[in-house]
């Protein structure tokens, strides 16, 4: 009787492991499936030095990234119609911050619904030193999907 219980438990554990592995492998990671493209600046200003779009998968809703150069470092404002954050790259390192003040365009309550506050806090310091300019956009595209709450992931694709 005890052998049947152990055998049944072992079979159940194996089935659970196989099912979990199949389930996990059926999802495509966002950070492996994106395209970054440079965009022309529509209205030149002192606040926007460069502009890009990031498209995840086959989406027709790109995420816009604008570079604002400040005395504290480069601010990459990442925005869609549903959320906005900024990644700061400077002498104190590279990490995410909330968009505030005049730069804020998305309503605060919507932004808080879409963004995951735990992930936002964990990405405040991604690197303790400045990241090379040619790596910043790749890092933003890779880390951004982690900031979006699961129920809003479809915004990206």
PDB file of C-alpha atoms in Angstrom:
ATOM      1  CA  UNK A   1       0.000   0.000   0.000  1.00  0.00           C
ATOM      2  CA  UNK A   2       2.798   2.417   0.898  1.00  0.00           C
ATOM      3  CA  UNK A   3       4.634   1.594  -2.358  1.00  0.00           C
ATOM      4  CA  UNK A   4       1.503   2.488  -4.362  1.00  0.00           C
ATOM      5  CA  UNK A   5       1.287   5.843  -2.585  1.00  0.00           C
ATOM      6  CA  UNK A   6       4.955   6.608  -3.220  1.00  0.00           C
ATOM      7  CA  UNK A   7       4.665   5.532  -6.853  1.00  0.00           C
ATOM      8  CA  UNK A   8       1.506   7.612  -7.337  1.00  0.00           C
ATOM      9  CA  UNK A   9       3.174  10.631  -5.760  1.00  0.00           C
ATOM     10  CA  UNK A  10       6.249  10.201  -7.944  1.00  0.00           C
ATOM     11  CA  UNK A  11       4.131   9.965 -11.113  1.00  0.00           C
ATOM     12  CA  UNK A  12       2.203  13.063 -10.060  1.00  0.00           C
ATOM     13  CA  UNK A  13       5.417  15.027  -9.475  1.00  0.00           C
ATOM     14  CA  UNK A  14       6.837  13.975 -12.860  1.00  0.00           C
ATOM     15  CA  UNK A  15       3.610  14.929 -14.658  1.00  0.00           C
ATOM     16  CA  UNK A  16       3.527  18.266 -12.884  1.00  0.00           C
ATOM     17  CA  UNK A  17       7.156  18.977 -13.823  1.00  0.00           C
ATOM     18  CA  UNK A  18       6.581  18.053 -17.483  1.00  0.00           C
ATOM     19  CA  UNK A  19       3.389  20.116 -17.672  1.00  0.00           C
ATOM     20  CA  UNK A  20       5.036  23.135 -16.073  1.00  0.00           C
ATOM     21  CA  UNK A  21       7.983  22.895 -18.457  1.00  0.00           C
ATOM     22  CA  UNK A  22       5.716  22.677 -21.511  1.00  0.00           C
ATOM     23  CA  UNK A  23       3.590  25.573 -20.267  1.00  0.00           C
ATOM     24  CA  UNK A  24       6.601  27.797 -19.597  1.00  0.00           C
ATOM     25  CA  UNK A  25       8.258  27.039 -22.931  1.00  0.00           C
ATOM     26  CA  UNK A  26       5.109  27.948 -24.890  1.00  0.00           C
ATOM     27  CA  UNK A  27       5.514  31.655 -24.033  1.00  0.00           C
ATOM     28  CA  UNK A  28       7.819  33.798 -26.110  1.00  0.00           C
ATOM     29  CA  UNK A  29       9.937  36.170 -24.085  1.00  0.00           C
ATOM     30  CA  UNK A  30       9.332  39.834 -24.904  1.00  0.00           C
ATOM     31  CA  UNK A  31      12.993  40.736 -24.655  1.00  0.00           C
ATOM     32  CA  UNK A  32      13.870  38.287 -27.432  1.00  0.00           C
ATOM     33  CA  UNK A  33      11.319  39.707 -29.824  1.00  0.00           C
ATOM     34  CA  UNK A  34      11.589  43.454 -30.308  1.00  0.00           C
ATOM     35  CA  UNK A  35      12.754  45.913 -32.926  1.00  0.00           C
ATOM     36  CA  UNK A  36      14.273  49.318 -32.204  1.00  0.00           C
ATOM     37  CA  UNK A  37      14.178  51.972 -34.898  1.00  0.00           C
ATOM     38  CA  UNK A  38      15.319  55.582 -34.964  1.00  0.00           C
ATOM     39  CA  UNK A  39      12.735  58.261 -35.716  1.00  0.00           C
ATOM     40  CA  UNK A  40      12.914  61.790 -36.989  1.00  0.00           C
ATOM     41  CA  UNK A  41      12.127  64.418 -34.388  1.00  0.00           C
ATOM     42  CA  UNK A  42       8.845  65.999 -35.448  1.00  0.00           C
ATOM     43  CA  UNK A  43       9.328  69.277 -33.629  1.00  0.00           C
ATOM     44  CA  UNK A  44      12.929  70.041 -32.681  1.00  0.00           C
ATOM     45  CA  UNK A  45      13.358  71.357 -29.145  1.00  0.00           C
ATOM     46  CA  UNK A  46      15.970  71.668 -26.444  1.00  0.00           C
ATOM     47  CA  UNK A  47      14.200  68.914 -24.463  1.00  0.00           C
ATOM     48  CA  UNK A  48      14.414  66.176 -27.119  1.00  0.00           C
ATOM     49  CA  UNK A  49      17.809  65.218 -28.522  1.00  0.00           C
ATOM     50  CA  UNK A  50      16.807  61.919 -30.215  1.00  0.00           C
ATOM     51  CA  UNK A  51      13.765  59.715 -30.649  1.00  0.00           C
ATOM     52  CA  UNK A  52      13.196  55.973 -31.204  1.00  0.00           C
ATOM     53  CA  UNK A  53      10.368  53.467 -31.280  1.00  0.00           C
ATOM     54  CA  UNK A  54      10.394  49.954 -29.852  1.00  0.00           C
ATOM     55  CA  UNK A  55       8.009  47.418 -31.354  1.00  0.00           C
ATOM     56  CA  UNK A  56       7.431  44.132 -29.555  1.00  0.00           C
ATOM     57  CA  UNK A  57       6.487  41.157 -31.724  1.00  0.00           C
ATOM     58  CA  UNK A  58       4.162  42.059 -34.563  1.00  0.00           C
ATOM     59  CA  UNK A  59       2.549  44.949 -32.688  1.00  0.00           C
ATOM     60  CA  UNK A  60       1.259  48.023 -34.443  1.00  0.00           C
ATOM     61  CA  UNK A  61       1.498  49.988 -31.169  1.00  0.00           C
ATOM     62  CA  UNK A  62       5.112  51.065 -30.751  1.00  0.00           C
ATOM     63  CA  UNK A  63       6.536  52.355 -27.508  1.00  0.00           C
ATOM     64  CA  UNK A  64       8.161  55.757 -28.017  1.00  0.00           C
ATOM     65  CA  UNK A  65      11.519  56.612 -26.451  1.00  0.00           C
ATOM     66  CA  UNK A  66      12.830  60.174 -26.351  1.00  0.00           C
ATOM     67  CA  UNK A  67      16.242  61.252 -25.127  1.00  0.00           C
ATOM     68  CA  UNK A  68      16.424  64.323 -22.932  1.00  0.00           C
ATOM     69  CA  UNK A  69      19.916  65.393 -21.912  1.00  0.00           C
ATOM     70  CA  UNK A  70      20.120  66.952 -18.432  1.00  0.00           C
ATOM     71  CA  UNK A  71      22.865  67.944 -16.020  1.00  0.00           C
ATOM     72  CA  UNK A  72      22.226  64.701 -14.064  1.00  0.00           C
ATOM     73  CA  UNK A  73      22.618  62.490 -17.139  1.00  0.00           C
ATOM     74  CA  UNK A  74      20.604  61.242 -20.080  1.00  0.00           C
ATOM     75  CA  UNK A  75      16.895  60.668 -19.474  1.00  0.00           C
ATOM     76  CA  UNK A  76      15.211  58.197 -21.792  1.00  0.00           C
ATOM     77  CA  UNK A  77      11.473  58.827 -21.491  1.00  0.00           C
ATOM     78  CA  UNK A  78       9.588  55.681 -22.477  1.00  0.00           C
ATOM     79  CA  UNK A  79       5.928  56.222 -23.267  1.00  0.00           C
ATOM     80  CA  UNK A  80       2.848  54.618 -24.746  1.00  0.00           C
ATOM     81  CA  UNK A  81      -0.750  55.765 -24.496  1.00  0.00           C
ATOM     82  CA  UNK A  82      -1.098  53.748 -21.281  1.00  0.00           C
ATOM     83  CA  UNK A  83       2.118  54.204 -19.300  1.00  0.00           C
ATOM     84  CA  UNK A  84       5.324  56.193 -19.054  1.00  0.00           C
ATOM     85  CA  UNK A  85       8.634  55.842 -17.221  1.00  0.00           C
ATOM     86  CA  UNK A  86      12.101  57.199 -17.673  1.00  0.00           C
ATOM     87  CA  UNK A  87      15.406  55.402 -17.562  1.00  0.00           C
ATOM     88  CA  UNK A  88      18.199  57.643 -16.304  1.00  0.00           C
ATOM     89  CA  UNK A  89      21.773  56.974 -17.387  1.00  0.00           C
ATOM     90  CA  UNK A  90      24.385  59.077 -15.618  1.00  0.00           C
ATOM     91  CA  UNK A  91      27.316  59.155 -13.223  1.00  0.00           C
ATOM     92  CA  UNK A  92      25.187  57.555 -10.474  1.00  0.00           C
ATOM     93  CA  UNK A  93      24.294  54.612 -12.715  1.00  0.00           C
ATOM     94  CA  UNK A  94      21.406  53.378 -14.836  1.00  0.00           C
ATOM     95  CA  UNK A  95      17.878  52.803 -13.567  1.00  0.00           C
ATOM     96  CA  UNK A  96      14.197  53.573 -13.913  1.00  0.00           C
ATOM     97  CA  UNK A  97      12.271  56.484 -12.409  1.00  0.00           C
ATOM     98  CA  UNK A  98       8.714  57.761 -12.541  1.00  0.00           C
ATOM     99  CA  UNK A  99       7.956  60.597 -14.946  1.00  0.00           C
ATOM    100  CA  UNK A 100       6.892  63.698 -13.039  1.00  0.00           C
ATOM    101  CA  UNK A 101       6.125  67.339 -13.595  1.00  0.00           C
ATOM    102  CA  UNK A 102       6.087  68.901 -17.053  1.00  0.00           C
ATOM    103  CA  UNK A 103       7.275  65.665 -18.703  1.00  0.00           C
ATOM    104  CA  UNK A 104       4.231  63.728 -17.429  1.00  0.00           C
ATOM    105  CA  UNK A 105       1.599  63.071 -20.101  1.00  0.00           C
ATOM    106  CA  UNK A 106      -0.147  59.838 -19.022  1.00  0.00           C
ATOM    107  CA  UNK A 107      -2.666  60.192 -16.157  1.00  0.00           C
ATOM    108  CA  UNK A 108      -1.108  59.108 -12.852  1.00  0.00           C
ATOM    109  CA  UNK A 109      -3.909  56.665 -11.954  1.00  0.00           C
ATOM    110  CA  UNK A 110      -3.625  54.873 -15.317  1.00  0.00           C
ATOM    111  CA  UNK A 111       0.156  54.732 -15.019  1.00  0.00           C
ATOM    112  CA  UNK A 112      -0.112  53.143 -11.539  1.00  0.00           C
ATOM    113  CA  UNK A 113      -2.584  50.524 -12.811  1.00  0.00           C
ATOM    114  CA  UNK A 114      -0.359  49.461 -15.703  1.00  0.00           C
ATOM    115  CA  UNK A 115       3.044  49.557 -13.995  1.00  0.00           C
ATOM    116  CA  UNK A 116       4.125  47.005 -11.410  1.00  0.00           C
ATOM    117  CA  UNK A 117       5.386  48.923  -8.374  1.00  0.00           C
ATOM    118  CA  UNK A 118       7.555  46.021  -7.144  1.00  0.00           C
ATOM    119  CA  UNK A 119       9.327  45.763 -10.510  1.00  0.00           C
ATOM    120  CA  UNK A 120       9.620  49.532 -10.661  1.00  0.00           C
ATOM    121  CA  UNK A 121      11.415  49.550  -7.312  1.00  0.00           C
ATOM    122  CA  UNK A 122      13.664  46.636  -8.274  1.00  0.00           C
ATOM    123  CA  UNK A 123      14.817  48.455 -11.431  1.00  0.00           C
ATOM    124  CA  UNK A 124      15.727  51.724  -9.698  1.00  0.00           C
ATOM    125  CA  UNK A 125      19.377  50.653  -9.926  1.00  0.00           C
ATOM    126  CA  UNK A 126      20.059  48.291 -12.811  1.00  0.00           C
ATOM    127  CA  UNK A 127      23.713  49.303 -13.055  1.00  0.00           C
ATOM    128  CA  UNK A 128      25.775  51.182 -10.492  1.00  0.00           C
ATOM    129  CA  UNK A 129      27.723  52.922 -13.231  1.00  0.00           C
ATOM    130  CA  UNK A 130      26.842  54.639 -16.481  1.00  0.00           C
ATOM    131  CA  UNK A 131      25.894  52.252 -19.292  1.00  0.00           C
ATOM    132  CA  UNK A 132      27.477  52.695 -22.726  1.00  0.00           C
ATOM    133  CA  UNK A 133      25.250  54.725 -25.054  1.00  0.00           C
ATOM    134  CA  UNK A 134      25.095  51.922 -27.618  1.00  0.00           C
ATOM    135  CA  UNK A 135      23.643  49.511 -25.006  1.00  0.00           C
ATOM    136  CA  UNK A 136      21.015  51.713 -23.371  1.00  0.00           C
ATOM    137  CA  UNK A 137      18.163  51.105 -25.829  1.00  0.00           C
ATOM    138  CA  UNK A 138      18.744  47.347 -25.821  1.00  0.00           C
ATOM    139  CA  UNK A 139      18.600  47.349 -22.019  1.00  0.00           C
ATOM    140  CA  UNK A 140      15.440  49.445 -21.992  1.00  0.00           C
ATOM    141  CA  UNK A 141      13.753  47.132 -24.496  1.00  0.00           C
ATOM    142  CA  UNK A 142      14.773  44.110 -22.414  1.00  0.00           C
ATOM    143  CA  UNK A 143      13.789  45.450 -18.989  1.00  0.00           C
ATOM    144  CA  UNK A 144      10.601  47.325 -19.933  1.00  0.00           C
ATOM    145  CA  UNK A 145       8.245  44.307 -20.211  1.00  0.00           C
ATOM    146  CA  UNK A 146       9.025  43.405 -16.591  1.00  0.00           C
ATOM    147  CA  UNK A 147       7.525  46.728 -15.489  1.00  0.00           C
ATOM    148  CA  UNK A 148       4.102  45.999 -16.985  1.00  0.00           C
ATOM    149  CA  UNK A 149       1.532  44.210 -14.820  1.00  0.00           C
ATOM    150  CA  UNK A 150       0.546  40.814 -16.250  1.00  0.00           C
ATOM    151  CA  UNK A 151      -3.020  41.846 -17.069  1.00  0.00           C
ATOM    152  CA  UNK A 152      -1.680  44.685 -19.245  1.00  0.00           C
ATOM    153  CA  UNK A 153       1.102  42.811 -21.110  1.00  0.00           C
ATOM    154  CA  UNK A 154      -1.023  42.909 -24.275  1.00  0.00           C
ATOM    155  CA  UNK A 155      -0.266  46.645 -24.497  1.00  0.00           C
ATOM    156  CA  UNK A 156       3.168  45.690 -25.801  1.00  0.00           C
ATOM    157  CA  UNK A 157       2.089  43.262 -28.495  1.00  0.00           C
TER     158      UNK A 157
END
